[in-house]
Structure formats: structure tokens, C-alpha cells
Amino acid sequence: MKSFLWCVVFTSFFIFKGLGVKGQSITTVRLSILDSINHTEVSTAVIKLYDGDIKAVDSIFVDSKGLMTTQLISEKNYRFVITAVGYQTYVKTFNIPSSDTLLNLGHIYLVKDSKILNEVVIKGSRPLIKPTIEGLEYNVSDDPENTTKNLLDILKKVPLLSVNSNEKVLMKGSTDFKFYINGRPAQSLQGNPESVLKSMPASSIKKVEIISHPSSRYDAEGVNGIVNIITKKNLNNGYNGTIGASYDYPIGPGLNGALSIRHGKIAISESVGYNRQHQPDLRQGTIQDNAQGFEVINQEGTKKSRGYFVFSTTEISFDIDTLNLLTASLTYYNFPDRTNSVFNNTLATPGNLQQFYNELIDRTLKLGNKNISLNYQNRFKKNKDATLTTSYNYLRLDNYQSNVATYGGEQNTTQQNYSQENIFGMNEHTGQIDLIYPFKKWSVEGGTKGVFRSNFSESNQNGLTNSTTTPVNTNSYIHDQNILSIYNSYSFKLFSLDWKAGGRLEKTNENAIFKSGDNNLDFDYTNFLPSFILQKNYNKLGTFNLSYNQRIQRPGIFQLNPYVDNSNSLFVSTGNVNLKPAKYHNVDFTYSKYGKSSSFSSSLFFNFTNYSIQYVTYTHQDTITITQPTNSGKVRRIGDNFNYNFSKGRTNFNLNAHISYLYFSGEQLGEDISNNGFTGNIYVYIGYRLNKGYRLSLNLGYSTRDLFLQGYNNERYTTSAAISKSLFDKKAKISLTVNNPWTYYYRNRTVINRGDFTQTNFSDSFNRTFSVNFYYNFGRLQNGVKQNDRTIINDDLKNKK
């Protein structure tokens, strides 16, 4: 409690210090830039603004008429350095009187440069990967495949990430991390991230930030870190946009587009996307040996699905003046899907058929969310690197599932038709204040935050007999999570090392209420979670990072939901309202070296917890098998992520690999459970640029089997080849891709080993696919929609099924 009070006092001091810098006088400054000979507009000019003689504070692009309008603080000395291709540099120094609200500097004439080169060929390029003290940045916009691939394909190349045999994105070999888009939580990427990432064209992404060792300014959740996806929002006064279309055989078509408009102080950015996800009949089934009451349970059948993804993101920024910024965003996501499954169920002992019946399941699933965010940022008058940000975020998850089961062909059994439905989701309100205040040799970050989250679920089940509906089971559930936190983080340089250290104090109250009045829960807990990062940069040898932090994994509505999903009557799944948060300890050691044509990184990591959230499977009532999450025990993970990237001339090469050793141990229904072994994957990309805008690429991948507490799934090989062609002066590109041409289907097998039974699940998916993509960019790329330096980040929930 004493440390909590000190954090409050320290943060409050800087917050009130920031609030006291209001009242400065602002002057609007205008000028026009013309050619000195013919007096025509110079629309390519860039103005670099200096506060005094040394400090550069902004870069300003003129509009298509060579005009510039900006707002500056009165009673200060400024200097403009004006540059334009083909002209000599022009410097202008001026002072803004306190009495002027409008200062017109008139016409500025640029003189032609007599040393103009006839042609300039730029052979260098920006590096794809940039290290940061908290991780790294991968510049998707500079990736050669950014206009021909979706975001999931690009993430296979990103250091510290990997994609396993089920196309699940892993950080440090685990799915326990959080996705964000433009610094805000992306709930659309929590429940079913792989499908959403496939629907996002890489051409709409600027970069991906991998925050592998987050400091205390981030919420203490998201065990292995954060993946922040930054979208493109580049424009000057005017507009900029992209449109794209694709068709994946046999899945279906996709459309996407983005448009950004800026006029003066206001900028608006909009991106939308649509992808159809239709899958014809695919095989699936389960075989269970030595189950209670039967020696063999054999279930085989087919499934087909029809669905689509729709997403939309709107962002608005308003520059009040050079010190104050307002931003707002609205995100919408919707995924409706309908699946029809047919099962043939056989329950028998060797040579003796005991039960048989057919089962037809019609399942409807709808996932959606709405997210509204408002932010106000103030820069300090005397220290423009210092910012104070106030933020509010509202998030609504609306999910729906219904199952209708019909039985036939019964032998030695009688099955009752039924229907069930579940409405579940979350309401979340978040308020936050963040302060960044740099001094000469060190800087401090501090803030407070309140998260008020309400998970809800309402379900019912009805027996269907002779076309009449008979209520069987109804339940309603509300789970409130209220989290209050405060943090401080300090950055400084000492002994030629960069240090970042701090702590986060969180007070959490959880309250769960059932409509039936049973199993109500009410408990609270307090955690102090430290973080520490050390970085040493050797110019020739590379950069070394050492970090330690503690993180929390709280269960989300997908894990808490008490709804019993009977879409497969023999193998059902349900949540667990009694789940408790798990605290993880993380240690990382990273080495990286980045050059002009190549980069290399290796990250050793170790993390552990004693109360991890793991899914377990057990038998219930002889023929029924249940899978649900539990705080099942210890997890130990040690491993390494390796990445090598090379680019020279016409050739690009990327190798991304991961290997780790896992140890699980726990207890379920009084039985000790353990599993251990190695897991990993490797991904190789080779690209070659031909003449006349053509490009060839080859992708190879291999994933070992994945391990979990009770079993494993199988390994997988992947191959992909593509050819692309630039069109319309490189504003457009078309590509043709073939994936895994050697086999039509991929069969995923999952094996579960228990003392009383062994269970093997299998499901087919399309392996051989063909796709065509088209991308077109229009407009002018200059300044963009501004983002706050700080925004709300909620990364606590394990909302993955």
C-alpha cells in the first residue's frame, strides 16, 4: 500500500504540472512557394520547421498550389528550411509578435539548382526490421510481397513470431499474446484471429510492432507480449486510397479498400473489407478407445460451411494547434457462419455392435464487436517531447451460437432431437490518463487506469419431439471484472547502457452471478508487477537486450462461458466460471544485428507459471466426453526464436525459425497429468525481381507437432509459389499464387492420452488452393492521420478458444 501511495503522489504531480500549461497565444502562419522565373506553384516543396536555431519540431508539405498554413506559438523565433527537388535550399527566419493572430509571409521564390542530375537511381532501401528497447518493428510496406499477400502470410516472416500447422500465430511458441490495431485492443483478432488475418491485405498495413518485453506502461496481461498492427494513413491536403480484389479457389472472393482525406486540420481515414468463406464437404471424425462402458467409439462424417467476414475501421484526427490533438476511432467487425455436420456414430466392443445412430447438426455462429475510442493529447509548451493524454474506450462484443440436432437410423438406442442457443459477449468501459515527461538524461512515464468489464452469457436448450418444443435447460450468467491500476516507468542511460524499469500496481475485483442463484462468486486480489529492460548497443557487434517481467493471464468470456456446447453430442465443450488468473514470469535475452542488406536476430526466452489455463478432456456419464479450460498446473517453456533476412540487388531471402522445449504438469479429477517435449517450426522465403515489373517468389514451411497438457497434434509441410506483375506505372499489381500443389487436403490429427482412454480427432481442410490478387493505389502520399503517443491498451484476456 505504501508503494501504491508513492506512485499516486508521483504521477499526480506530473499530471497537474501538465494541466498547468494552458493559455498560450496561437498565431496562424501562411505563405506560398513559387518558381523564381515563371512564378508557378512549387507543389513538391517540403518545409522543415525549427524552434530557434537548433531544434526541428515539424516537417510540413505544401498543397498542390504551393500553399502552406500552420499554427505556431506567439512570441517565439522560428526558422523555415525549404527544400524542393530541382531547387536551391531556402532559409527564412522570423519572429511572431504576440499581437498577431494571423501572419502572412507572402510569396517565397525558389531558385533553380544548376547542378540538377538528369536521372537519379536509388538503389538502397529502408531496412525491413528496426530494433526497439521493447522489441522490434517489421516494415510491412517495404516487404516485396506486401501487395500480393495477406497479413497472415507476412507474419510468417516476422522475427519472434511463427505460424504452426493449424495456421495459429505464435509468439515465443505460444498463442498467449494480444493483438492490437493502431495501439488499441483488436477484439476481432482474439476469438478467431487466423481467419481475420487472412482477410486483411498486407497492402493496407504500414508496419507490425512486436513488443516482446513490454514495460510497466502496458497492462500486465498478455503473457508473451503484444503484436501491434499499424495501418497506412498517408495523405496531404487531398486524398489517398487503395482498392483490392482477390479470389481464392475454392474458398471464395474478397474485396478491400481504404480511403484517407485531409483538409487543413482535419483528417479522416476509412478502411473496409469483405471475404467470403465457403467450404464444400470436408471429412471429420473422432475415434476413442477404452472409453467407459465401450471399448470403441467411432464417429465419422462430413461438414460444410458458408460464411463471410466484414470489417470497417474509421479514424479521425483534429489538430487544435501544434500542442493539442484530438483523435477518435470506430471499429466494426462481423463474422456470421453456418455449418452443417453429418455424423455416423458407432459405439461397440470388438465384434459386437451395441449402438448406432446418425446425427445431423445445423450450427449458426455469429461473432461481432464494436469499438469506440476517444483521445485528447496535450504537448507541453516548454517541453514538446512531454505529453499528457486522456483516453476513453468503449468495447462491445456480441456473439451468438445456435445448434439444431436431428437424429435417425437408431439401433439399440433412442436419441431425442433438440435445439440450443447461446447469446454471450462483453461490455467494457475504460478510462486512462498517461504522462510522458523527458528530462535531459532520463524520462518518466506514469499513469492511472480503470477498466470496468462485464461478461455475460444467456443460454437455453429445448427438446424437440413430434414438432413440439419442450424446455430442458435455461441459464443466465454475468461476470464483472473491475480493475484499477497505476504505473510508473523510468528510462535512463547509465554505464553506456540503456535502462527501462518500473512497476505496475493493480487492484482487481471479480463478481459472478447466476440467474439460478447457484455458484455465485465474489473475490478480489492485488498484484504488484515489476518490469526491467536493459539494452547495450555495439555499433559493429550489434544490440543486446536483457529483460524480466511479470504478466497476468485473465480468462475471457470464451473460457468463462458456462454454456455447454452440444453441437457434437458425444464430445461436448464448455467454459469454466471458476477459472482464476495465472501469473507468469518471463526472462528474455535477445541479440540482433541490422545492416544495410541483411539482418540477424536471436531471442532466448524462459517463462513459467504454476496455475496456467489449459484445456483438459475427461469422460462423463460413460459415453460423453467433456473438454473445458482449468487452472490445471505448471507450465515451463524455454526456447529460441531465430531470424535472418537478406536483400541485395534483385534477390530477397528470409528465414524465420522457432524451437522450444515444453513441460506441462497438473491434476485433473484426482489424476496426475504431465507432458513434455520439443516443438518448433521453420519458414523460408525466396524472392527474385525480373525485368518489366515481374517478380517470382517461393515459400517453404515446416511445423513440428504441437504439444499441450494431454496430447499433441501432427506435423505439417507447406509450399507456395507466386508470380506478380506491376501495372500502371507501379500503382497497381496483379499476382497469381498456388499453395501446396502436391496434395488436395490436409488432415489435422489431435491425439489425447489419458489413463482411461485414448482419443484421436481428425478434420480435413483444403491444402491445394489457387488465388489471384489485384491491388491499385491512387492519390497522393504525404502527411497522414495523426495518432496519439499514448492510447488505451487492454491486453488481459485469454479470449482464444
mmCIF file of C-alpha atoms in Angstrom, residues 501-699:
data_model
loop_
_atom_site.group_PDB
_atom_site.id
_atom_site.type_symbol
_atom_site.label_atom_id
_atom_site.label_comp_id
_atom_site.label_asym_id
_atom_site.label_seq_id
_atom_site.Cartn_x
_atom_site.Cartn_y
_atom_site.Cartn_z
ATOM 1 C CA ALA A 501 12.493 -0.164 -15.228
ATOM 2 C CA GLY A 502 9.222 0.261 -13.431
ATOM 3 C CA GLY A 503 6.279 -1.345 -11.743
ATOM 4 C CA ARG A 504 2.519 -1.648 -12.058
ATOM 5 C CA LEU A 505 0.094 -1.933 -9.139
ATOM 6 C CA GLU A 506 -3.318 -3.449 -9.872
ATOM 7 C CA LYS A 507 -6.383 -3.932 -7.703
ATOM 8 C CA THR A 508 -8.983 -6.327 -9.194
ATOM 9 C CA ASN A 509 -12.479 -7.269 -8.069
ATOM 10 C CA GLU A 510 -14.371 -10.135 -9.724
ATOM 11 C CA ASN A 511 -18.043 -10.890 -9.176
ATOM 12 C CA ALA A 512 -20.048 -13.628 -10.912
ATOM 13 C CA ILE A 513 -23.816 -14.012 -10.580
ATOM 14 C CA PHE A 514 -26.041 -16.831 -11.881
ATOM 15 C CA LYS A 515 -29.738 -16.301 -12.504
ATOM 16 C CA SER A 516 -30.344 -19.617 -10.769
ATOM 17 C CA GLY A 517 -28.527 -18.330 -7.678
ATOM 18 C CA ASP A 518 -26.014 -21.194 -7.675
ATOM 19 C CA ASN A 519 -22.194 -20.882 -7.593
ATOM 20 C CA ASN A 520 -22.118 -17.087 -7.196
ATOM 21 C CA LEU A 521 -18.536 -15.780 -6.885
ATOM 22 C CA ASP A 522 -17.084 -12.650 -5.269
ATOM 23 C CA PHE A 523 -13.353 -12.169 -4.707
ATOM 24 C CA ASP A 524 -10.600 -9.565 -5.175
ATOM 25 C CA TYR A 525 -6.833 -9.529 -5.358
ATOM 26 C CA THR A 526 -3.922 -7.085 -5.607
ATOM 27 C CA ASN A 527 -0.746 -7.536 -7.653
ATOM 28 C CA PHE A 528 2.459 -5.546 -7.892
ATOM 29 C CA LEU A 529 4.163 -6.483 -11.162
ATOM 30 C CA PRO A 530 7.706 -5.274 -11.863
ATOM 31 C CA SER A 531 9.427 -4.980 -15.255
ATOM 32 C CA PHE A 532 13.047 -4.454 -16.195
ATOM 33 C CA ILE A 533 14.783 -3.956 -19.577
ATOM 34 C CA LEU A 534 18.496 -3.437 -20.238
ATOM 35 C CA GLN A 535 19.950 -2.702 -23.678
ATOM 36 C CA LYS A 536 23.544 -2.381 -24.892
ATOM 37 C CA ASN A 537 24.266 -1.226 -28.428
ATOM 38 C CA TYR A 538 27.612 -2.007 -30.018
ATOM 39 C CA ASN A 539 27.903 -0.330 -33.418
ATOM 40 C CA LYS A 540 29.754 -3.200 -35.089
ATOM 41 C CA LEU A 541 28.777 -6.154 -32.929
ATOM 42 C CA GLY A 542 25.043 -5.469 -32.681
ATOM 43 C CA THR A 543 22.494 -4.916 -29.916
ATOM 44 C CA PHE A 544 21.927 -6.947 -26.738
ATOM 45 C CA ASN A 545 18.706 -6.900 -24.687
ATOM 46 C CA LEU A 546 18.026 -8.479 -21.311
ATOM 47 C CA SER A 547 14.559 -8.264 -19.773
ATOM 48 C CA TYR A 548 12.416 -9.615 -16.942
ATOM 49 C CA ASN A 549 8.748 -9.016 -16.275
ATOM 50 C CA GLN A 550 5.707 -10.497 -14.619
ATOM 51 C CA ARG A 551 2.464 -10.815 -16.564
ATOM 52 C CA ILE A 552 -1.112 -11.865 -15.774
ATOM 53 C CA GLN A 553 -3.391 -14.061 -17.843
ATOM 54 C CA ARG A 554 -7.046 -13.432 -17.003
ATOM 55 C CA PRO A 555 -9.751 -15.659 -18.507
ATOM 56 C CA GLY A 556 -12.116 -14.074 -21.035
ATOM 57 C CA ILE A 557 -15.709 -14.851 -21.937
ATOM 58 C CA PHE A 558 -14.696 -17.717 -24.271
ATOM 59 C CA GLN A 559 -13.118 -19.514 -21.281
ATOM 60 C CA LEU A 560 -15.637 -18.447 -18.596
ATOM 61 C CA ASN A 561 -18.845 -19.109 -20.548
ATOM 62 C CA PRO A 562 -20.832 -21.847 -18.708
ATOM 63 C CA TYR A 563 -22.774 -22.725 -21.866
ATOM 64 C CA VAL A 564 -22.479 -26.442 -22.719
ATOM 65 C CA ASP A 565 -21.960 -26.719 -26.480
ATOM 66 C CA ASN A 566 -23.678 -29.919 -27.696
ATOM 67 C CA SER A 567 -23.017 -29.374 -31.393
ATOM 68 C CA ASN A 568 -21.328 -32.785 -31.132
ATOM 69 C CA SER A 569 -23.435 -34.916 -28.765
ATOM 70 C CA LEU A 570 -20.616 -37.345 -27.872
ATOM 71 C CA PHE A 571 -17.819 -34.798 -27.479
ATOM 72 C CA VAL A 572 -19.086 -31.609 -25.862
ATOM 73 C CA SER A 573 -17.266 -28.452 -24.721
ATOM 74 C CA THR A 574 -17.963 -25.866 -22.042
ATOM 75 C CA GLY A 575 -16.297 -22.995 -20.171
ATOM 76 C CA ASN A 576 -15.353 -22.785 -16.514
ATOM 77 C CA VAL A 577 -16.703 -19.970 -14.318
ATOM 78 C CA ASN A 578 -14.251 -20.896 -11.535
ATOM 79 C CA LEU A 579 -11.108 -20.012 -13.517
ATOM 80 C CA LYS A 580 -8.570 -17.846 -11.706
ATOM 81 C CA PRO A 581 -5.916 -15.557 -13.254
ATOM 82 C CA ALA A 582 -2.452 -17.020 -13.830
ATOM 83 C CA LYS A 583 0.747 -15.062 -13.116
ATOM 84 C CA TYR A 584 3.703 -15.668 -15.449
ATOM 85 C CA HIS A 585 7.410 -14.891 -15.016
ATOM 86 C CA ASN A 586 9.288 -14.044 -18.229
ATOM 87 C CA VAL A 587 13.022 -13.772 -18.884
ATOM 88 C CA ASP A 588 14.369 -12.806 -22.346
ATOM 89 C CA PHE A 589 17.843 -12.406 -23.795
ATOM 90 C CA THR A 590 17.936 -11.042 -27.354
ATOM 91 C CA TYR A 591 20.810 -10.390 -29.732
ATOM 92 C CA SER A 592 20.250 -8.539 -33.007
ATOM 93 C CA LYS A 593 22.401 -7.046 -35.733
ATOM 94 C CA TYR A 594 20.965 -4.967 -38.562
ATOM 95 C CA GLY A 595 22.904 -3.852 -41.625
ATOM 96 C CA LYS A 596 22.122 -2.267 -44.977
ATOM 97 C CA SER A 597 21.480 -5.534 -46.798
ATOM 98 C CA SER A 598 20.968 -8.096 -44.045
ATOM 99 C CA SER A 599 19.698 -8.570 -40.514
ATOM 100 C CA PHE A 600 20.029 -11.252 -37.884
ATOM 101 C CA SER A 601 18.315 -11.776 -34.539
ATOM 102 C CA SER A 602 18.177 -14.487 -31.916
ATOM 103 C CA SER A 603 15.966 -14.358 -28.830
ATOM 104 C CA LEU A 604 16.383 -16.828 -25.967
ATOM 105 C CA PHE A 605 13.424 -16.940 -23.573
ATOM 106 C CA PHE A 606 12.170 -18.733 -20.479
ATOM 107 C CA ASN A 607 8.755 -18.387 -18.847
ATOM 108 C CA PHE A 608 6.832 -20.313 -16.226
ATOM 109 C CA THR A 609 3.674 -20.341 -14.139
ATOM 110 C CA ASN A 610 2.087 -22.676 -11.602
ATOM 111 C CA TYR A 611 -1.582 -22.039 -12.424
ATOM 112 C CA SER A 612 -1.839 -21.945 -16.209
ATOM 113 C CA ILE A 613 -5.168 -22.013 -18.036
ATOM 114 C CA GLN A 614 -5.155 -25.264 -20.037
ATOM 115 C CA TYR A 615 -7.894 -27.244 -21.792
ATOM 116 C CA VAL A 616 -8.489 -30.751 -20.403
ATOM 117 C CA THR A 617 -10.647 -33.618 -21.651
ATOM 118 C CA TYR A 618 -12.374 -36.218 -19.442
ATOM 119 C CA THR A 619 -15.273 -38.681 -19.654
ATOM 120 C CA HIS A 620 -18.666 -38.043 -18.089
ATOM 121 C CA GLN A 621 -21.653 -40.363 -17.828
ATOM 122 C CA ASP A 622 -19.964 -43.218 -19.708
ATOM 123 C CA THR A 623 -20.422 -42.122 -23.348
ATOM 124 C CA ILE A 624 -19.985 -38.337 -23.037
ATOM 125 C CA THR A 625 -16.540 -36.701 -23.239
ATOM 126 C CA ILE A 626 -16.169 -33.105 -21.988
ATOM 127 C CA THR A 627 -13.455 -30.573 -22.853
ATOM 128 C CA GLN A 628 -13.089 -27.429 -20.734
ATOM 129 C CA PRO A 629 -10.390 -24.985 -19.509
ATOM 130 C CA THR A 630 -8.992 -25.354 -15.993
ATOM 131 C CA ASN A 631 -6.186 -23.931 -13.850
ATOM 132 C CA SER A 632 -4.540 -27.256 -14.398
ATOM 133 C CA GLY A 633 -0.978 -26.779 -13.213
ATOM 134 C CA LYS A 634 2.578 -25.897 -14.099
ATOM 135 C CA VAL A 635 3.981 -24.813 -17.461
ATOM 136 C CA ARG A 636 7.690 -24.410 -18.179
ATOM 137 C CA ARG A 637 8.808 -23.159 -21.605
ATOM 138 C CA ILE A 638 12.357 -22.487 -22.793
ATOM 139 C CA GLY A 639 13.295 -21.755 -26.372
ATOM 140 C CA ASP A 640 14.774 -19.562 -29.064
ATOM 141 C CA ASN A 641 13.439 -17.503 -31.989
ATOM 142 C CA PHE A 642 15.847 -17.081 -34.904
ATOM 143 C CA ASN A 643 15.523 -14.779 -37.929
ATOM 144 C CA TYR A 644 17.809 -13.977 -40.848
ATOM 145 C CA ASN A 645 16.881 -11.535 -43.598
ATOM 146 C CA PHE A 646 18.942 -10.732 -46.692
ATOM 147 C CA SER A 647 18.282 -8.346 -49.584
ATOM 148 C CA LYS A 648 20.668 -7.494 -52.391
ATOM 149 C CA GLY A 649 20.040 -6.498 -55.962
ATOM 150 C CA ARG A 650 17.129 -8.489 -57.348
ATOM 151 C CA THR A 651 17.073 -11.117 -54.563
ATOM 152 C CA ASN A 652 15.303 -11.237 -51.207
ATOM 153 C CA PHE A 653 15.716 -14.041 -48.675
ATOM 154 C CA ASN A 654 14.110 -14.590 -45.265
ATOM 155 C CA LEU A 655 14.493 -17.425 -42.779
ATOM 156 C CA ASN A 656 12.347 -17.450 -39.649
ATOM 157 C CA ALA A 657 12.543 -20.294 -37.128
ATOM 158 C CA HIS A 658 11.421 -21.221 -33.634
ATOM 159 C CA ILE A 659 12.255 -24.081 -31.279
ATOM 160 C CA SER A 660 11.225 -24.612 -27.673
ATOM 161 C CA TYR A 661 11.038 -27.284 -25.011
ATOM 162 C CA LEU A 662 7.795 -27.523 -23.044
ATOM 163 C CA TYR A 663 6.955 -29.189 -19.753
ATOM 164 C CA PHE A 664 3.357 -29.472 -18.524
ATOM 165 C CA SER A 665 2.224 -30.965 -15.232
ATOM 166 C CA GLY A 666 -1.107 -30.834 -13.429
ATOM 167 C CA GLU A 667 -4.003 -32.699 -11.911
ATOM 168 C CA GLN A 668 -7.488 -33.488 -13.211
ATOM 169 C CA LEU A 669 -10.167 -35.405 -11.289
ATOM 170 C CA GLY A 670 -7.533 -36.608 -8.827
ATOM 171 C CA GLU A 671 -5.217 -37.884 -11.572
ATOM 172 C CA ASP A 672 -1.716 -36.544 -12.147
ATOM 173 C CA ILE A 673 -1.125 -35.419 -15.755
ATOM 174 C CA SER A 674 2.143 -34.460 -17.465
ATOM 175 C CA ASN A 675 3.549 -33.972 -20.942
ATOM 176 C CA ASN A 676 6.840 -32.686 -22.319
ATOM 177 C CA GLY A 677 8.877 -32.448 -25.493
ATOM 178 C CA PHE A 678 10.265 -30.235 -28.236
ATOM 179 C CA THR A 679 8.179 -28.198 -30.664
ATOM 180 C CA GLY A 680 9.077 -25.725 -33.390
ATOM 181 C CA ASN A 681 8.766 -24.564 -36.977
ATOM 182 C CA ILE A 682 10.773 -23.032 -39.806
ATOM 183 C CA TYR A 683 9.733 -20.761 -42.679
ATOM 184 C CA VAL A 684 11.825 -19.814 -45.735
ATOM 185 C CA TYR A 685 11.014 -17.131 -48.331
ATOM 186 C CA ILE A 686 12.937 -16.506 -51.565
ATOM 187 C CA GLY A 687 12.009 -13.673 -53.923
ATOM 188 C CA TYR A 688 13.539 -12.621 -57.241
ATOM 189 C CA ARG A 689 12.742 -9.467 -59.249
ATOM 190 C CA LEU A 690 12.636 -9.868 -63.028
ATOM 191 C CA ASN A 691 12.545 -7.200 -65.728
ATOM 192 C CA LYS A 692 9.409 -5.323 -66.816
ATOM 193 C CA GLY A 693 7.814 -5.385 -63.369
ATOM 194 C CA TYR A 694 7.641 -9.174 -62.926
ATOM 195 C CA ARG A 695 8.519 -10.876 -59.647
ATOM 196 C CA LEU A 696 8.815 -14.528 -58.590
ATOM 197 C CA SER A 697 8.552 -15.828 -55.028
ATOM 198 C CA LEU A 698 8.789 -19.199 -53.296
ATOM 199 C CA ASN A 699 7.736 -20.011 -49.715
#
